[in-house]
Short mmCIF file of C-alpha atoms in Angstrom, two decimals:
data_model
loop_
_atom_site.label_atom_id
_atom_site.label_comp_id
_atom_site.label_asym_id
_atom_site.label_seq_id
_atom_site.Cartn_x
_atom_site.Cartn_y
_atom_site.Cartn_z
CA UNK Z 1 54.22 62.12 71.57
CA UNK Z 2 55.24 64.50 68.73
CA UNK Z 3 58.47 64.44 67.05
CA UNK Z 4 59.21 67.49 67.96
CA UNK Z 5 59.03 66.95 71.95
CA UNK Z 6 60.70 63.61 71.58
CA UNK Z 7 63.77 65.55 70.86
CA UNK Z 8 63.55 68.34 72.72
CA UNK Z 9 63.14 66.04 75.57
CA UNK Z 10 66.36 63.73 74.22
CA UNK Z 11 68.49 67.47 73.35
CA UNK Z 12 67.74 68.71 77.24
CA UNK Z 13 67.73 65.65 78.79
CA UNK Z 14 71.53 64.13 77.48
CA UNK Z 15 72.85 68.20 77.88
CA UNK Z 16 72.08 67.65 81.55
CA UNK Z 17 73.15 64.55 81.76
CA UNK Z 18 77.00 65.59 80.14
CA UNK Z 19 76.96 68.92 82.08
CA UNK Z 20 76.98 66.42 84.71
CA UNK Z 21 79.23 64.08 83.68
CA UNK Z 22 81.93 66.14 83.32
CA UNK Z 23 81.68 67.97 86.21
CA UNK Z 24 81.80 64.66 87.96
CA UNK Z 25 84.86 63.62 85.66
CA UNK Z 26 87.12 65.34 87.30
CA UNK Z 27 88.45 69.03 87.66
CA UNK Z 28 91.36 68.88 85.06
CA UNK Z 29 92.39 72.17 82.56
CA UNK Z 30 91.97 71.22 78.82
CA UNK Z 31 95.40 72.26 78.44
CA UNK Z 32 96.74 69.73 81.26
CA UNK Z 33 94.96 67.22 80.13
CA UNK Z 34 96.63 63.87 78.66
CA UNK Z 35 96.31 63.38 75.19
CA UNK Z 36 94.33 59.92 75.96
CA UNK Z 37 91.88 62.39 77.91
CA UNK Z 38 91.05 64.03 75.18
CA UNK Z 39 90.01 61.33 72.82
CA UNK Z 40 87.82 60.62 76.24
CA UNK Z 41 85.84 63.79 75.75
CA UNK Z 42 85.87 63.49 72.26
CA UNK Z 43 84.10 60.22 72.30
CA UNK Z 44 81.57 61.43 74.80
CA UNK Z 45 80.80 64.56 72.90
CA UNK Z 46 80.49 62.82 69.67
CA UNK Z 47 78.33 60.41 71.28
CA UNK Z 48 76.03 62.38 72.88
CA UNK Z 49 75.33 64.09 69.55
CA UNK Z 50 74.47 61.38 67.85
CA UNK Z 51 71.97 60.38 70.62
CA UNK Z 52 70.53 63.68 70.53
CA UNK Z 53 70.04 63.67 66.65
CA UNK Z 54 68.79 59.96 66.79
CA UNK Z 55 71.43 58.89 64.75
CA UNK Z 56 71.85 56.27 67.43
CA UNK Z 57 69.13 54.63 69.55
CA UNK Z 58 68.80 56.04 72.87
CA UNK Z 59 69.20 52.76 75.26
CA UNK Z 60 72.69 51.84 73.75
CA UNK Z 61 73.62 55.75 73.06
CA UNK Z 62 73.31 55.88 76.72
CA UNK Z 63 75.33 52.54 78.16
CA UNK Z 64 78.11 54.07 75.51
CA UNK Z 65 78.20 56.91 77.25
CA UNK Z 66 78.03 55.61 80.42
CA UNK Z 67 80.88 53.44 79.99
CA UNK Z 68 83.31 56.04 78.50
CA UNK Z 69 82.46 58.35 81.78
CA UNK Z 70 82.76 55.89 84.27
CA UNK Z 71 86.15 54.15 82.86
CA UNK Z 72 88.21 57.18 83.27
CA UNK Z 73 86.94 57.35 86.74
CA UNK Z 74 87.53 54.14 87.29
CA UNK Z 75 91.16 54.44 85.40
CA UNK Z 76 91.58 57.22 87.67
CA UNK Z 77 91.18 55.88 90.92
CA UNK Z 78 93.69 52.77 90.20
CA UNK Z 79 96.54 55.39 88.86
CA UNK Z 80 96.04 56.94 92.45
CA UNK Z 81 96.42 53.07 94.01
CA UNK Z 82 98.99 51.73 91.65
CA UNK Z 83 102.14 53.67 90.59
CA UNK Z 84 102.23 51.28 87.34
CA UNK Z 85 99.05 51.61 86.58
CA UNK Z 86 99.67 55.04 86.35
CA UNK Z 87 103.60 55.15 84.54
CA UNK Z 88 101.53 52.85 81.47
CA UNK Z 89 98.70 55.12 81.43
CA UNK Z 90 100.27 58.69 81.50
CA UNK Z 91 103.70 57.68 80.50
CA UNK Z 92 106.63 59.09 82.61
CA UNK Z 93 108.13 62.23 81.93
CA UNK Z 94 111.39 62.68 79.75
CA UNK Z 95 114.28 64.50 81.02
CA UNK Z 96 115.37 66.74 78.52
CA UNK Z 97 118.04 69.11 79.84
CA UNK Z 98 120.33 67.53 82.67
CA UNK Z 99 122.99 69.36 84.31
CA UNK Z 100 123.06 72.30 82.11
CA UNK Z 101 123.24 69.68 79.03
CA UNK Z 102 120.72 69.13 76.14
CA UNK Z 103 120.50 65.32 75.99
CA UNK Z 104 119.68 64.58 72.40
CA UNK Z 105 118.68 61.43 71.81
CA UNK Z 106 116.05 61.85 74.59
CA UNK Z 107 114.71 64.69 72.48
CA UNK Z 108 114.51 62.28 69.34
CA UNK Z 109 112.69 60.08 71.58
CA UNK Z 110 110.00 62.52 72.08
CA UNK Z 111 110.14 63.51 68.48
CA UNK Z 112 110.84 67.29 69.72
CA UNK Z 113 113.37 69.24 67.69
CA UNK Z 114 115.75 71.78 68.43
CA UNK Z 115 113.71 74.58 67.72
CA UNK Z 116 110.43 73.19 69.38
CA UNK Z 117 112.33 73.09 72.33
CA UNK Z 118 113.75 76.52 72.01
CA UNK Z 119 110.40 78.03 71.52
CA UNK Z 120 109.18 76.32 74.98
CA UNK Z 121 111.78 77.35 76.52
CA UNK Z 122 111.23 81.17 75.12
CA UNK Z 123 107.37 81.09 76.44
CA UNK Z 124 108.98 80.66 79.68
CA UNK Z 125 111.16 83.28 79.14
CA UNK Z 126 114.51 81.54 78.98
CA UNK Z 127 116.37 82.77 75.95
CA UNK Z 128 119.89 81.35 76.72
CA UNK Z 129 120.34 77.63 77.02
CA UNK Z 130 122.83 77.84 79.07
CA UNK Z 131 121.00 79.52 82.21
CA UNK Z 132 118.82 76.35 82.44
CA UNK Z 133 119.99 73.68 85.04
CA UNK Z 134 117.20 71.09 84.11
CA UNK Z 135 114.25 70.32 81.71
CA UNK Z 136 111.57 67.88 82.05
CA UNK Z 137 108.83 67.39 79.58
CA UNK Z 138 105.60 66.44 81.33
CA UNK Z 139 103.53 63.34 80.21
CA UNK Z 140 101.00 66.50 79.42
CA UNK Z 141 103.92 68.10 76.82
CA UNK Z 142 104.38 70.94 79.01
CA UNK Z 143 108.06 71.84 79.71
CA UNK Z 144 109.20 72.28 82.83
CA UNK Z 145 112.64 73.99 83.53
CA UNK Z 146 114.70 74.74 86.48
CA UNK Z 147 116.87 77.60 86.37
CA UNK Z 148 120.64 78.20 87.48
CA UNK Z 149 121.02 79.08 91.30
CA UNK Z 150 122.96 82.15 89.72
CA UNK Z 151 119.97 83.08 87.49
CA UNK Z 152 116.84 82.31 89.95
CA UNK Z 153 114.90 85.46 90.89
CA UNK Z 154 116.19 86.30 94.22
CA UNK Z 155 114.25 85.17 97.51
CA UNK Z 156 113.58 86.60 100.71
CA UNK Z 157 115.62 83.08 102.04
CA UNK Z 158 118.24 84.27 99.43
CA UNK Z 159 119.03 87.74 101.09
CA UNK Z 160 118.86 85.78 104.86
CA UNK Z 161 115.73 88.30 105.19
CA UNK Z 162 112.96 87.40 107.69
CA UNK Z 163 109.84 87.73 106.40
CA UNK Z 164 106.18 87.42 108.47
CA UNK Z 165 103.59 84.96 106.93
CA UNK Z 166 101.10 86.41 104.89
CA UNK Z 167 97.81 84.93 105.38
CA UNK Z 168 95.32 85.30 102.90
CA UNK Z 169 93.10 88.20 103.42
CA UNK Z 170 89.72 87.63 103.75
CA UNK Z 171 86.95 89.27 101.31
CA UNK Z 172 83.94 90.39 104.10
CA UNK Z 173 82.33 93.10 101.89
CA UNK Z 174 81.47 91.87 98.48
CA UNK Z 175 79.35 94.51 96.26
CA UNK Z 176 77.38 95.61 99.38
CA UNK Z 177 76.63 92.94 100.95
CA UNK Z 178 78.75 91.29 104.09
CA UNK Z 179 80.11 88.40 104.23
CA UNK Z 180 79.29 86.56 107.72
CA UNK Z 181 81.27 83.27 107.13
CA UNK Z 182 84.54 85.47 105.66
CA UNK Z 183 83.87 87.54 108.92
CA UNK Z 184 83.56 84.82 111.09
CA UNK Z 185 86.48 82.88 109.93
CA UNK Z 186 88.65 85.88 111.62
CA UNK Z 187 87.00 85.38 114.99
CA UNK Z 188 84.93 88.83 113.89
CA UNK Z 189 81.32 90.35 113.62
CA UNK Z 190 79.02 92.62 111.91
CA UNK Z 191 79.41 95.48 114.65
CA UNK Z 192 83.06 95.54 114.32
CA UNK Z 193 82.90 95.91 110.80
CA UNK Z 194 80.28 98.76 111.47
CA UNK Z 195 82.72 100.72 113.67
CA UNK Z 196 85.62 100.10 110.80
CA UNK Z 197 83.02 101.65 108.47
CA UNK Z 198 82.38 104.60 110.42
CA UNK Z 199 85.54 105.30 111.37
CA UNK Z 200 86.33 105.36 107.45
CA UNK Z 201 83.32 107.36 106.87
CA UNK Z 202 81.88 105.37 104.34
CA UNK Z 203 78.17 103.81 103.95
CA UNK Z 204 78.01 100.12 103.46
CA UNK Z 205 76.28 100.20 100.43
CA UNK Z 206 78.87 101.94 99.01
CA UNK Z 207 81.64 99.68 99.26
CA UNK Z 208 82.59 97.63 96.21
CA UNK Z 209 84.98 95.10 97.94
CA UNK Z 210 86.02 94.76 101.46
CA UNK Z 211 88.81 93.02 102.05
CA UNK Z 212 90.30 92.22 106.09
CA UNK Z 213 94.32 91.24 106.20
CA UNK Z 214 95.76 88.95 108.88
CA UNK Z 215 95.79 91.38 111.66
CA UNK Z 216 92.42 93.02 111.05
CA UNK Z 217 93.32 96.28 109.13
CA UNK Z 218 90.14 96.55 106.76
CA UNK Z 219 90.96 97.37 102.81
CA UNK Z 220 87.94 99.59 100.87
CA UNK Z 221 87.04 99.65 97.34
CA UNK Z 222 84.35 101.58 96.38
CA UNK Z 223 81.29 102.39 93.84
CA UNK Z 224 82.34 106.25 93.73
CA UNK Z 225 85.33 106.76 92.61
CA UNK Z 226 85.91 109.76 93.25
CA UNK Z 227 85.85 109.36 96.55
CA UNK Z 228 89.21 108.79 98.31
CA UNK Z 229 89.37 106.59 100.95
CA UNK Z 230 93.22 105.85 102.49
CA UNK Z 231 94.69 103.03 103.14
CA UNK Z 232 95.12 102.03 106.20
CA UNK Z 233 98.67 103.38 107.50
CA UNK Z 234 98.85 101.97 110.89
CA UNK Z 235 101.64 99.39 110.60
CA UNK Z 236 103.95 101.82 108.80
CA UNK Z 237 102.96 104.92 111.85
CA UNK Z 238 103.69 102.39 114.74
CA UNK Z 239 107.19 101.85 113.23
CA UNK Z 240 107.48 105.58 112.16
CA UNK Z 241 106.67 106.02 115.71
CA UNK Z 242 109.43 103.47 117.16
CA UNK Z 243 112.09 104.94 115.34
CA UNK Z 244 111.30 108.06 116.95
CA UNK Z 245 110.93 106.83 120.20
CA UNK Z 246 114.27 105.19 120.14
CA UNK Z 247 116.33 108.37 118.96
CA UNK Z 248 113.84 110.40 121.84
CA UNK Z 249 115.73 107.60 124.07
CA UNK Z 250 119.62 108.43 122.90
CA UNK Z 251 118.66 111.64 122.79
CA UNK Z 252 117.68 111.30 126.63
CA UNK Z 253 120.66 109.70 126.91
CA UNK Z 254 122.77 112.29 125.81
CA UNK Z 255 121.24 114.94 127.49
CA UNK Z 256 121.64 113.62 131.37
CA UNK Z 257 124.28 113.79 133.95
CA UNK Z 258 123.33 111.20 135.99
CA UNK Z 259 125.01 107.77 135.05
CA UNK Z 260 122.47 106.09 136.26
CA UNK Z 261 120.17 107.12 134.05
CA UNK Z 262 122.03 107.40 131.11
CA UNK Z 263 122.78 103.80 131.37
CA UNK Z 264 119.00 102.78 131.81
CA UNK Z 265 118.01 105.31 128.57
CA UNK Z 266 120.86 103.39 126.70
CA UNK Z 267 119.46 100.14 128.00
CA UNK Z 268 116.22 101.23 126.95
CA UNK Z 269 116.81 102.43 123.59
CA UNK Z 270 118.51 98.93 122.63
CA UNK Z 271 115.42 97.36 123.43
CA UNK Z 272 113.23 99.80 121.26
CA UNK Z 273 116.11 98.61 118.52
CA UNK Z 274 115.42 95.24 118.65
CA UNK Z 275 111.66 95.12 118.95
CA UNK Z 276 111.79 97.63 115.54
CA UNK Z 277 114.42 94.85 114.05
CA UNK Z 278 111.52 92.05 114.98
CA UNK Z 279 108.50 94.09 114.27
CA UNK Z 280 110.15 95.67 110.95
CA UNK Z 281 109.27 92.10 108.59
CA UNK Z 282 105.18 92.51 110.46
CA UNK Z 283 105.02 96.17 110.01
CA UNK Z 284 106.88 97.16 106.33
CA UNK Z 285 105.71 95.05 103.25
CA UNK O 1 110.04 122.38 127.19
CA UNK O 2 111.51 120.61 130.08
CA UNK O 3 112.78 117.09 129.90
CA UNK O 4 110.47 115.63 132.25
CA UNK O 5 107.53 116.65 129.85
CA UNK O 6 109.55 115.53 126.77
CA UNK O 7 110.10 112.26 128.54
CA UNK O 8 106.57 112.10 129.43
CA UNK O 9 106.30 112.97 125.77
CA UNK O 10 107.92 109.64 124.65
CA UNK O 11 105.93 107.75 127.32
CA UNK O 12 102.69 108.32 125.60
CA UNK O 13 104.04 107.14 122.13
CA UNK O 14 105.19 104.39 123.72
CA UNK O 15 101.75 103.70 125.04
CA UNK O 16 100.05 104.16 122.14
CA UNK O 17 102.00 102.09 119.69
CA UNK O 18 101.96 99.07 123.23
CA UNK O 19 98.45 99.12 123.00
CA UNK O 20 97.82 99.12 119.28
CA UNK O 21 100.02 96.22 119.33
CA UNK O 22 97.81 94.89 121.78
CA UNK O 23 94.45 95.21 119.88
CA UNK O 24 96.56 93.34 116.47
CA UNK O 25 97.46 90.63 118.77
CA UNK O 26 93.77 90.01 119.72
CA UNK O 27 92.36 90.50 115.98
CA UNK O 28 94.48 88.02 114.44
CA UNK O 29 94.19 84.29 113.59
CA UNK O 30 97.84 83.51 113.04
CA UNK O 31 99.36 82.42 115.81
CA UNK O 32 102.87 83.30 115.30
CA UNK O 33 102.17 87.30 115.11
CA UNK O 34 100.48 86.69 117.80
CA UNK O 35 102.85 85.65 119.93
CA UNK O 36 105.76 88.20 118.45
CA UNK O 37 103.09 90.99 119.38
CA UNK O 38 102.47 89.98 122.32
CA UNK O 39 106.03 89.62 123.23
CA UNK O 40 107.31 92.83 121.96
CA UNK O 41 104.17 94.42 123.88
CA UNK O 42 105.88 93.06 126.82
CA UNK O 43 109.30 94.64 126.19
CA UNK O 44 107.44 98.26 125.51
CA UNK O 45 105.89 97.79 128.70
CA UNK O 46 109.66 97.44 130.57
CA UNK O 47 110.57 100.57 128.63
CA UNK O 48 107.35 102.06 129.55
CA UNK O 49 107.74 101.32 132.97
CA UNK O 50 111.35 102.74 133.15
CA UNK O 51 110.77 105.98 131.84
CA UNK O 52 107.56 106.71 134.16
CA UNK O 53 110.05 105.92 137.26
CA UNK O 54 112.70 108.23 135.68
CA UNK O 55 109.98 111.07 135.07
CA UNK O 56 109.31 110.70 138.69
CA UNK O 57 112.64 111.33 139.45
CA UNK O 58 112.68 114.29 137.76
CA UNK O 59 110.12 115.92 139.66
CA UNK O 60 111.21 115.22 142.48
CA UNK O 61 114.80 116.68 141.93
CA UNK O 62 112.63 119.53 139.90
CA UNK O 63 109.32 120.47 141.89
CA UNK O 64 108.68 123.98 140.21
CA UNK O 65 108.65 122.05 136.90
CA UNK O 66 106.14 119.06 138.01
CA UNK O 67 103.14 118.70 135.43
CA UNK O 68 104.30 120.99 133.18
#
């Protein structure tokens, strides 16, 4: 065999072999990633370059590598079994801000100073110490903070405001082409998204992304710009449309003689209320 | 406009926003808007139901006026 294809065959074959390994090593962001993790892919990357340049024989290039991509896995799956396992191998995180107070000599024991803490806490746009409540740094050296109840964005829980759950929507038309298993997922088919289509006056081939929310309104995006298609207004009409019907209903109301009546238009019109106070979260984003 | 036609008026609204409700209750998946829809369909369906015996009423107590 000539040199040539020798290591052509060694280059391709060990790139497949890492691509892989490290998709098999697990799903973890570089950034995330403990600093023993790295010195894992370090290894393997070093190694597999010195197989591929023959700077190492191939038989024992491989078994290295093998072993320094199975042991993490290996590693991994006893840190999910045992919680010491785990505390020795990623270390346990460090509190560094407790009730509102910087605790010192657990910073020393991290080796962070004052201003390396400042600066995390700026990238997570805290400039005042004193709104933070709590500060962890993770065995990855990510800081962690927890806010002030006084300083937290507010929440709809916050304001005591019902809100309606907000399922994902679901992507059916993706550069022209449908999406049967999005489509299907809603309990829907191709000819209901045809009749969508026309009643939007669009072409299918035109449509850049589709996207269906949780009660079936269908969201366009298309090739030509220029072309305007609205958003569907439904939700917003039907309670448009309540309102009105309930001040039709006082109005009623106000208008008749008979008691009778006006007591079952009065009766009415507080039921229109309510179903607009319990529709309002569903219909109004 | 007489009342009996503005009440008949509101009646269609009515309808139409019932059985939009209606068709969102059968396209979703989540099960909780389901249910609310459904529910609150029900309720529009007493008011519905109220206003079509008043219009009645109305033309009864009003013949000359009837499907105007």
């Amino acid at each position: 065999m000539p040199e040539w294809l020798t290591v052509f065959l060694r280059g391709a074959g060990l790139w497949l072999f890492i691509l892989a390994a490290v998709r098999v090593m697990g799903k973890k962001h570089p950034s995330r990633m403990r600093p023993f993790d790295f010195v894992n892919y370090t290894v393997v990357g070093v190694v597999a370059a010195l197989t591929a340049s023959r700077v190492m024989a191939l038989v024992p290039g491989v078994i290295l590598l093998g072993v320094w991509i199975l042991s993490p896995i290996i590693l991994d799956l006893l840190m999910m079994k045992s919680k010491w396992v785990h505390d020795f191998v990623s270390g346990k995180e460090t509190v560094l801000i407790r009730q509102g107070k910087i605790m010192e000599e657990n910073l020393a024991q991290v080796r962070l100073t004052g201003e390396d803490l400042l600066r995390e806490l700026r990238s997570k746009s805290v400039f005042k110490t004193a709104d933070v409540e709590f500060a962890v740094l993770e065995p990855t050296g990510e800081i962690n903070i927890l806010l002030k109840s006084d300083q937290k964005p507010v929440t709809a829980q916050d304001l005591g405001q019902k809100t309606a759950p907000r399922n994902e929507p679901q992507t059916v038309i993706l550069d022209g082409n449908i999406i049967d298993e999005a489509l299907s997922n809603l309990g829907l088919n191709r000819e209901w998204l045809g009749t969508k289509l026309e009643a939007a006056g669009v072409s299918l081939n035109n449509v850049f992304i589709g996207q269906v929310d949780a009660v079936g309104d269908l969201f366009l995006d298309l090739f030509d710009d220029s072309l305007e298609v609205p958003a569907p207004k439904i939700k917003e009409l039907i309670y448009a449309n309540l309102e009105k019907c309930h001040a039709d209903l006082m109005g009623f109301s106000l208008q008749t003689k008979n008691q009778q009546a006006k007591d079952i238009f009065n009766k009415d019109a507080k039921k229109l209320l309510e179903v607009k106070e319990q529709l309002k979260p569903y219909l109004l984003k | 406009m007489t009342v009996s036609s503005q009440v008949k008026e509101t009646v269609a609204t009515l309808k139409g926003i019932e059985s939009t409700l209606k068709i969102y209750a059968v396209q979703t998946v989540d099960q909780e808007i389901k249910s609310v829809f459904s529910r609150v369909g029900g309720v529009i369906d007493g008011v519905v139901n109220d206003l079509e015996e008043r219009v009645g009423v109305l033309e009864y107590e009003e013949p000359q006026y009837k499907g105007l």
